[in-house]
Coordinates of C-alpha atoms and ligand atoms in Angstrom, one line a residue:
M1040 CA -204.6 54.3 40.0
P1041 CA -201.4 54.0 41.0
S1042 CA -199.5 51.0 38.6
A1043 CA -197.1 48.8 39.3
V1044 CA -195.1 44.9 37.4
I1045 CA -194.2 42.8 39.5
V1046 CA -191.5 40.5 38.7
G1047 CA -191.0 37.1 40.0
A1048 CA -194.1 34.9 41.2
G1049 CA -192.4 33.3 44.5
V1050 CA -193.6 34.3 48.2
F1051 CA -192.5 37.9 47.6
G1052 CA -193.7 38.0 44.8
G1053 CA -196.7 37.9 44.8
S1054 CA -197.3 38.7 47.9
I1055 CA -197.0 42.5 47.1
A1056 CA -199.3 41.6 43.7
L1057 CA -201.9 40.8 45.8
R1058 CA -201.5 43.3 48.6
L1059 CA -201.0 46.3 45.5
V1060 CA -204.3 45.3 44.0
S1061 CA -206.0 44.6 46.7
S1062 CA -205.1 49.0 47.7
G1063 CA -206.5 49.6 43.8
W1064 CA -203.1 49.5 42.1
D1065 CA -203.4 48.5 38.5
V1066 CA -200.8 45.4 38.8
T1067 CA -198.9 43.2 36.5
I1068 CA -196.9 39.6 37.4
V1069 CA -194.2 38.2 35.6
E1070 CA -193.2 35.3 36.3
Q1071 CA -191.4 32.4 34.3
Y1072 CA -192.4 29.2 35.4
P1073 CA -195.7 28.5 36.9
P1074 CA -196.6 30.2 40.6
G1075 CA -195.6 27.4 42.9
H1076 CA -193.7 26.0 40.5
V1077 CA -190.2 23.7 42.5
R1078 CA -187.5 25.6 40.5
A1079 CA -188.2 28.7 43.5
A1080 CA -187.4 29.0 46.6
S1081 CA -190.8 29.2 47.0
G1082 CA -192.1 25.9 45.8
G1083 CA -190.8 23.5 48.8
E1084 CA -194.1 22.2 50.4
S1085 CA -193.2 23.2 54.0
R1086 CA -192.0 26.4 55.6
L1087 CA -191.6 26.9 59.3
I1088 CA -193.4 29.4 61.0
R1089 CA -191.9 31.4 64.0
F1090 CA -191.0 33.8 65.8
S1091 CA -188.1 33.8 67.3
H1092 CA -184.9 36.3 66.1
G1093 CA -182.9 36.5 68.4
A1094 CA -182.7 40.2 69.7
A1095 CA -184.5 41.4 66.3
D1096 CA -187.7 42.4 67.2
W1097 CA -188.6 44.1 63.7
Y1098 CA -188.8 40.5 62.2
T1099 CA -190.2 39.5 65.0
R1100 CA -193.0 42.1 65.1
S1101 CA -193.4 40.8 61.2
A1102 CA -193.3 37.2 61.3
W1103 CA -196.3 37.8 64.3
R1104 CA -198.5 40.1 61.6
A1105 CA -197.3 37.8 58.8
L1106 CA -199.5 34.4 61.1
E1107 CA -202.2 37.1 60.5
L1108 CA -202.0 38.1 57.6
W1109 CA -202.0 34.3 56.4
K1110 CA -205.1 32.9 58.6
E1111 CA -206.8 35.8 56.6
L1112 CA -205.2 34.5 52.9
E1113 CA -206.7 30.6 54.4
R1114 CA -210.5 32.4 55.3
E1115 CA -210.6 34.5 52.4
S1116 CA -209.4 32.0 49.4
G1117 CA -210.3 28.3 51.5
A1118 CA -206.9 27.0 51.1
E1119 CA -205.3 25.3 54.1
L1120 CA -202.3 26.9 54.9
F1121 CA -201.6 26.9 58.3
V1122 CA -200.8 24.0 60.6
P1123 CA -200.3 25.3 63.8
S1124 CA -198.3 22.9 64.7
G1125 CA -195.6 24.9 66.8
V1126 CA -192.1 24.7 67.0
A1127 CA -189.6 24.5 70.0
W1128 CA -185.8 25.2 69.4
F1129 CA -183.4 23.6 71.3
M1130 CA -181.2 25.5 72.9
R1131 CA -177.7 24.7 73.5
S1132 CA -177.5 27.9 76.6
S1133 CA -180.4 30.2 77.5
E1134 CA -177.9 33.0 77.0
G1135 CA -177.1 34.6 74.4
W1136 CA -179.8 34.6 71.2
S1137 CA -181.9 32.4 72.6
A1138 CA -182.8 34.7 75.8
E1139 CA -182.5 37.9 73.9
A1140 CA -185.9 36.0 71.6
E1141 CA -187.5 34.9 74.8
R1142 CA -187.5 38.1 75.2
V1143 CA -188.0 39.8 72.5
L1144 CA -191.3 37.8 72.4
K1145 CA -192.4 38.5 76.1
E1146 CA -192.1 42.2 75.0
Q1147 CA -194.4 41.8 72.2
S1148 CA -197.0 39.8 74.6
I1149 CA -195.7 36.2 72.0
P1150 CA -196.4 32.8 74.1
V1151 CA -193.4 31.3 74.6
E1152 CA -192.6 28.6 76.7
R1153 CA -188.9 27.7 78.5
L1154 CA -188.8 24.1 78.8
E1155 CA -186.9 21.8 81.0
P1156 CA -184.9 19.0 77.9
E1157 CA -187.1 16.0 79.6
E1158 CA -189.9 17.7 78.9
G1159 CA -189.2 16.9 75.1
A1160 CA -191.0 13.8 76.0
R1161 CA -193.7 15.3 75.9
L1162 CA -193.6 16.7 71.7
F1163 CA -192.2 14.0 70.4
P1164 CA -193.0 11.0 70.7
S1165 CA -189.6 9.3 71.2
F1166 CA -186.5 12.6 72.7
D1167 CA -183.7 12.1 73.7
G1168 CA -182.3 15.7 75.3
Q1169 CA -178.8 14.9 75.6
G1170 CA -176.3 18.5 75.8
L1171 CA -179.4 20.2 75.6
D1172 CA -179.3 23.5 78.3
S1173 CA -183.5 23.9 77.7
I1174 CA -185.7 23.6 75.0
L1175 CA -187.3 26.9 73.8
F1176 CA -191.2 26.2 72.9
E1177 CA -193.0 28.4 70.6
P1178 CA -197.0 27.6 71.0
E1179 CA -198.6 29.5 68.9
A1180 CA -195.3 29.1 65.4
G1181 CA -195.8 26.1 63.4
V1182 CA -195.7 25.1 59.6
L1183 CA -196.7 26.9 56.7
R1184 CA -198.0 24.7 53.1
A1185 CA -195.7 27.1 51.0
R1186 CA -196.0 25.7 47.6
D1187 CA -199.9 26.2 47.9
A1188 CA -199.4 29.7 49.9
T1189 CA -197.6 31.2 46.6
R1190 CA -199.5 29.8 44.6
V1191 CA -202.7 31.1 46.3
L1192 CA -200.9 34.5 46.4
S1193 CA -200.7 35.1 42.8
E1194 CA -204.9 33.3 42.1
Q1195 CA -206.0 35.4 44.7
A1196 CA -203.6 38.3 43.0
I1197 CA -204.8 37.4 39.5
E1198 CA -209.1 37.1 40.7
R1199 CA -209.1 41.4 42.1
G1200 CA -207.9 41.6 38.7
A1201 CA -203.8 41.6 38.0
R1202 CA -202.8 40.5 34.6
F1203 CA -200.6 38.4 35.1
V1204 CA -197.6 37.7 32.2
S1205 CA -196.4 34.5 31.4
G1206 CA -192.5 34.7 29.9
T1207 CA -189.0 35.5 31.4
A1208 CA -189.0 39.6 31.9
A1209 CA -184.8 41.5 31.7
P1210 CA -184.8 44.7 32.6
E1211 CA -183.9 48.2 30.5
G1212 CA -183.8 51.2 32.1
D1213 CA -187.1 51.8 34.0
T1214 CA -189.2 49.2 32.2
V1215 CA -190.2 45.6 31.6
L1216 CA -188.8 43.8 28.2
V1217 CA -190.8 40.4 28.6
N1218 CA -191.9 38.1 25.0
G1219 CA -191.0 41.4 22.8
E1220 CA -194.0 43.6 24.9
R1221 CA -192.1 46.4 26.7
L1222 CA -194.2 46.9 30.6
E1223 CA -194.2 50.4 31.9
A1224 CA -195.7 51.0 35.4
D1225 CA -195.5 53.8 38.5
R1226 CA -193.1 51.6 40.1
V1227 CA -191.5 48.2 39.0
V1228 CA -190.4 45.2 42.1
W1229 CA -187.9 42.9 40.7
A1230 CA -188.7 39.4 43.4
G1231 CA -186.6 37.1 41.3
G1232 CA -185.6 35.7 44.3
A1233 CA -182.0 33.1 43.1
W1234 CA -182.4 34.8 39.5
L1235 CA -182.0 38.3 40.8
A1236 CA -178.2 38.8 41.5
R1237 CA -178.3 37.3 37.7
L1238 CA -180.6 40.0 36.2
F1239 CA -178.9 43.2 38.0
P1240 CA -174.8 41.4 37.6
G1241 CA -173.0 43.7 40.1
L1242 CA -175.2 45.4 41.7
V1243 CA -176.9 43.0 44.2
P1244 CA -174.9 40.9 46.5
L1245 CA -176.8 37.1 46.6
R1246 CA -174.9 34.4 46.4
V1247 CA -177.0 31.2 45.9
T1248 CA -176.5 28.5 47.1
K1249 CA -178.5 24.3 46.4
Q1250 CA -180.2 23.1 49.5
D1251 CA -180.7 19.8 50.3
V1252 CA -184.4 19.3 52.4
Y1253 CA -184.8 14.9 53.7
F1254 CA -188.2 13.5 54.5
F1255 CA -187.9 10.2 56.5
G1256 CA -190.8 7.6 57.2
A1257 CA -191.9 7.6 61.0
P1258 CA -195.0 5.5 62.0
A1259 CA -198.3 6.6 63.3
G1260 CA -197.4 9.8 65.9
W1261 CA -194.7 11.3 64.1
Q1262 CA -196.8 13.8 62.3
A1263 CA -198.0 18.0 62.4
P1264 CA -199.8 19.2 64.0
S1265 CA -199.7 17.2 67.4
V1266 CA -195.8 16.5 66.5
P1267 CA -193.8 20.6 66.2
G1268 CA -191.7 22.1 64.1
W1269 CA -188.4 21.7 65.7
V1270 CA -184.8 23.3 65.3
D1271 CA -181.8 22.8 66.9
F1272 CA -180.6 26.8 66.7
E1273 CA -176.9 26.3 68.0
G1274 CA -176.4 22.6 65.7
G1275 CA -177.9 24.2 62.5
V1276 CA -180.4 21.4 62.3
Y1277 CA -184.5 21.6 61.6
G1278 CA -187.2 19.8 60.3
L1279 CA -191.0 19.1 61.4
G1280 CA -193.8 16.9 61.7
E1281 CA -194.7 14.7 58.9
L1282 CA -197.2 16.1 56.6
D1283 CA -199.7 15.4 54.0
G1284 CA -198.0 12.3 53.9
R1285 CA -194.3 13.0 52.7
G1286 CA -192.4 11.9 55.8
F1287 CA -191.0 13.4 59.0
K1288 CA -188.6 16.5 57.6
A1289 CA -184.8 16.7 58.3
S1290 CA -182.1 19.0 57.2
P1291 CA -179.1 20.1 57.9
D1292 CA -179.2 24.1 57.7
S1293 CA -175.4 24.2 56.4
V1294 CA -174.5 26.3 53.1
G1295 CA -174.4 24.2 50.6
P1296 CA -173.1 24.7 47.0
E1297 CA -172.9 27.8 44.5
F1298 CA -176.5 26.4 42.9
D1299 CA -177.6 27.8 39.5
P1300 CA -181.2 27.3 39.8
D1301 CA -181.5 26.0 35.8
S1302 CA -179.8 24.6 34.6
E1303 CA -178.4 21.8 37.6
D1304 CA -180.0 19.2 39.0
R1305 CA -181.6 18.7 42.0
V1306 CA -180.1 15.3 43.6
A1307 CA -179.4 15.9 47.2
S1308 CA -175.7 14.9 48.8
K1309 CA -175.6 12.4 50.6
E1310 CA -173.2 13.4 53.0
K1311 CA -176.3 15.9 54.5
E1312 CA -178.1 12.9 54.2
Q1313 CA -175.9 11.5 57.0
Q1314 CA -176.0 14.7 59.2
A1315 CA -179.1 14.4 58.6
R1316 CA -179.9 10.9 59.7
D1317 CA -177.3 11.1 62.2
Y1318 CA -179.3 13.8 63.9
L1319 CA -182.2 11.4 64.0
A1320 CA -181.0 9.0 65.7
L1321 CA -179.2 11.5 68.7
R1322 CA -182.3 13.3 69.0
F1323 CA -185.8 11.0 68.1
P1324 CA -184.3 7.7 68.2
A1325 CA -187.3 6.0 67.6
L1326 CA -186.1 7.6 64.3
A1327 CA -182.8 5.9 64.4
G1328 CA -182.4 3.9 60.8
A1329 CA -186.0 5.4 59.8
P1330 CA -185.8 4.9 55.3
L1331 CA -185.4 7.5 53.5
V1332 CA -188.8 8.6 51.5
G1333 CA -187.6 11.8 50.1
T1334 CA -185.8 14.6 48.4
R1335 CA -185.7 17.8 48.6
S1336 CA -183.1 20.8 47.1
C1337 CA -184.2 24.1 46.4
P1338 CA -182.1 27.4 46.7
Y1339 CA -181.3 30.2 49.2
S1340 CA -180.3 33.1 48.2
L1341 CA -178.1 35.3 51.1
T1342 CA -177.2 38.1 52.5
P1343 CA -173.9 38.8 53.3
D1344 CA -176.0 39.6 57.4
T1345 CA -179.5 37.7 56.3
N1346 CA -181.0 40.6 56.5
F1347 CA -183.1 40.9 53.7
L1348 CA -182.9 43.2 50.3
I1349 CA -184.9 45.9 49.9
A1350 CA -183.9 48.6 48.1
P1351 CA -184.8 50.9 45.1
H1352 CA -181.9 50.6 42.2
P1353 CA -179.7 53.2 42.4
E1354 CA -180.2 54.7 38.9
H1355 CA -183.9 53.9 38.6
E1356 CA -185.4 54.9 41.2
H1357 CA -189.0 53.9 40.9
V1358 CA -187.7 50.2 40.2
W1359 CA -187.3 48.1 43.6
L1360 CA -185.2 44.8 44.0
M1361 CA -186.6 42.2 46.3
G1362 CA -185.0 39.4 47.6
G1363 CA -182.8 37.8 50.0
G1364 CA -184.2 35.9 51.9
S1365 CA -181.5 34.0 52.9
G1366 CA -183.9 31.3 54.0
H1367 CA -185.8 32.9 56.6
G1368 CA -188.3 34.9 54.1
F1369 CA -191.4 32.5 53.4
K1370 CA -193.3 33.1 56.7
H1371 CA -192.1 37.0 56.1
G1372 CA -194.3 37.1 52.4
P1373 CA -197.7 39.4 53.3
A1374 CA -195.9 41.1 56.2
L1375 CA -193.5 42.3 54.4
A1376 CA -195.7 43.5 50.8
E1377 CA -197.8 45.7 53.7
Y1378 CA -194.3 47.2 54.5
V1379 CA -192.9 47.4 50.7
E1380 CA -196.8 48.9 49.1
R1381 CA -195.0 51.7 52.5
L1382 CA -191.9 52.3 50.3
L1383 CA -193.5 52.3 47.3
A1384 CA -196.3 54.6 47.8
G1385 CA -193.8 56.6 49.7
K1386 CA -195.3 56.6 52.7
E1387 CA -192.1 55.5 54.1
P1388 CA -188.0 55.9 54.1
P1389 CA -186.2 52.7 52.2
D1390 CA -184.2 51.3 55.5
P1391 CA -180.7 50.9 55.9
A1392 CA -180.3 47.4 57.1
F1393 CA -182.1 46.0 53.8
A1394 CA -179.9 47.9 51.6
L1395 CA -177.9 46.6 48.3
G1396 CA -174.0 46.9 48.1
D1397 CA -171.6 45.4 50.9
R1398 CA -172.7 44.6 54.6
P1399 CA -170.7 43.3 57.3
P1400 CA -171.2 39.5 57.3
G1401 CA -172.6 38.1 59.3
G1402 CA -176.3 35.6 59.8
G1403 CA -178.2 34.4 62.9
L1404 CA -181.5 35.1 62.0
R1405 CA -181.8 32.1 60.6
A1406 CA -179.1 29.9 62.4
P1407 CA -176.0 30.6 62.6
W1408 CA -173.8 30.6 59.5
I1409 CA -172.4 27.1 59.3
E1410 CA -170.7 26.8 56.6
Q1411 CA -171.1 23.2 54.9
Ligands
FAD2788 C1 -184.6 24.9 51.2 C2 -185.0 26.0 52.5 C3 -185.3 25.6 53.3 C4 -185.9 27.0 53.0 N1 -187.2 27.3 55.1 C5 -187.4 28.3 55.5 C6 -188.3 28.4 56.3 O1 -188.8 26.7 57.2 N2 -189.1 29.4 56.7 C7 -188.8 30.8 56.1 O2 -189.9 31.2 56.3 N3 -187.8 31.0 55.2 C8 -187.6 29.5 54.4 N4 -186.8 29.4 54.2 C9 -186.9 30.7 52.7 C10 -187.9 30.9 52.0 O3 -188.1 29.7 50.3 C11 -187.4 31.8 51.4 O4 -186.8 33.0 51.9 C12 -188.2 32.6 50.4 O5 -189.0 31.3 48.7 C13 -188.0 32.8 48.7 O6 -189.2 33.9 48.3 P1 -188.9 35.3 47.2 O7 -190.1 34.7 46.3 O8 -187.4 35.8 47.2 O9 -188.4 33.8 45.8 P2 -188.4 32.5 44.7 O10 -189.4 31.6 45.4 O11 -187.4 31.6 43.9 O12 -189.4 33.5 43.9 C14 -188.8 34.0 42.4 C15 -189.7 34.2 41.3 O13 -189.3 35.1 40.7 C16 -188.9 34.4 39.5 N5 -188.7 35.0 38.9 C17 -187.2 35.4 38.9 N6 -186.0 35.7 37.1 C18 -187.9 36.5 37.0 C19 -187.6 36.9 35.7 N7 -186.3 37.3 34.5 N8 -188.8 36.8 34.7 C20 -189.5 36.1 35.5 N9 -189.9 35.4 36.3 C21 -188.4 35.6 36.9 C22 -188.8 32.7 39.3 O14 -189.1 32.3 38.6 C23 -189.1 32.4 40.8 O15 -191.0 32.0 40.5 C24 -186.3 28.2 53.1 C25 -185.6 28.3 51.9 C26 -184.9 26.9 51.2 C27 -184.3 26.4 50.1

């Protein structure tokens, strides 16, 4: 039986652990905090799952496959993880990214509708389409209960036989040191999220930033799933309907300040709060002046081009580094795990798009790159 040690039980590590143990691997998970903890990127309450990725058809296919696997996990665990709200893209142009996204969705037979800006009024209780060319609506997309899903991934992996070790791991050659124990396995996967760069200094080109999320009190009628998730692509703002009583989410998606995920306070920026408020007033007039009912701060692990990082260690071929979710990784978790299993088993060569080392700066897999 092949063996693996997975360090990090965020959505990436948890998905890989569950996948491998389900395929008969002997799996050990090492995690420094409880799975689903709030310091991790995967510890937010909600994450959008959408299929549009411009021309990047690999990501579209991955997200669509992931939805199938999330639904499978719901059936197996009994947990309600996916909220079928749809996702509406507010587009200032129907060319470029938007046209490519629509083309790829159609090629992959994924439902998509191009709506006039005025038709936003049938998706949201109050809507102003000013400045928009159109709305690209993905009816099969929606929202994942991220924190719950992350916990369920590890729970399911443990139920199927994975060993869970609570502690902070350090790499030593191709082994893992934790709590004074040395763990060895056929494959080691470091899925350390925002902590990955400091575990492998000089090797992992990740920028860790603080991203703030805002929740506003909304009246009845603004709940998911009847209200869709939404993204203003060019404007770099996104959100979703009220879910589980937490308020209507609206967050600027510009890149925040550098951030230490262990030691820094998580106090949301007033400036970005104002940006979120201004956007509500512009696009959802009935929510102008809505009270702020909550905030969250959470790390992005950004690669220079927003492609993920999935690569073997240059000196230890059985050690893999995985991360760089770049603000859009959550949805892909279980589909990425299928892909990573093939890599670990040597059935597929590593993809240069996910390699270590320099990459041309870019963006576009989440939103155009906007500095704060
Ligand atoms: C505000 C915000 C909004 C986002 N919105 C979306 C969205 O709408 N849709 C979407 O798909 N994605 C979204 N993302 C991105 C997504 O959340 C991340 O890409 C994803 O959660 C990354 O998962 P991960 O497993 O790589 O990292 P993490 O979730 O950070 O997990 C890493 C884990 O490794 C553990 N760890 C690290 N080092 C060690 C060590 N030495 N020993 C033991 N354990 C260790 C950590 O404790 C942590 O639990 C968003 C992210 C943020 C911050």
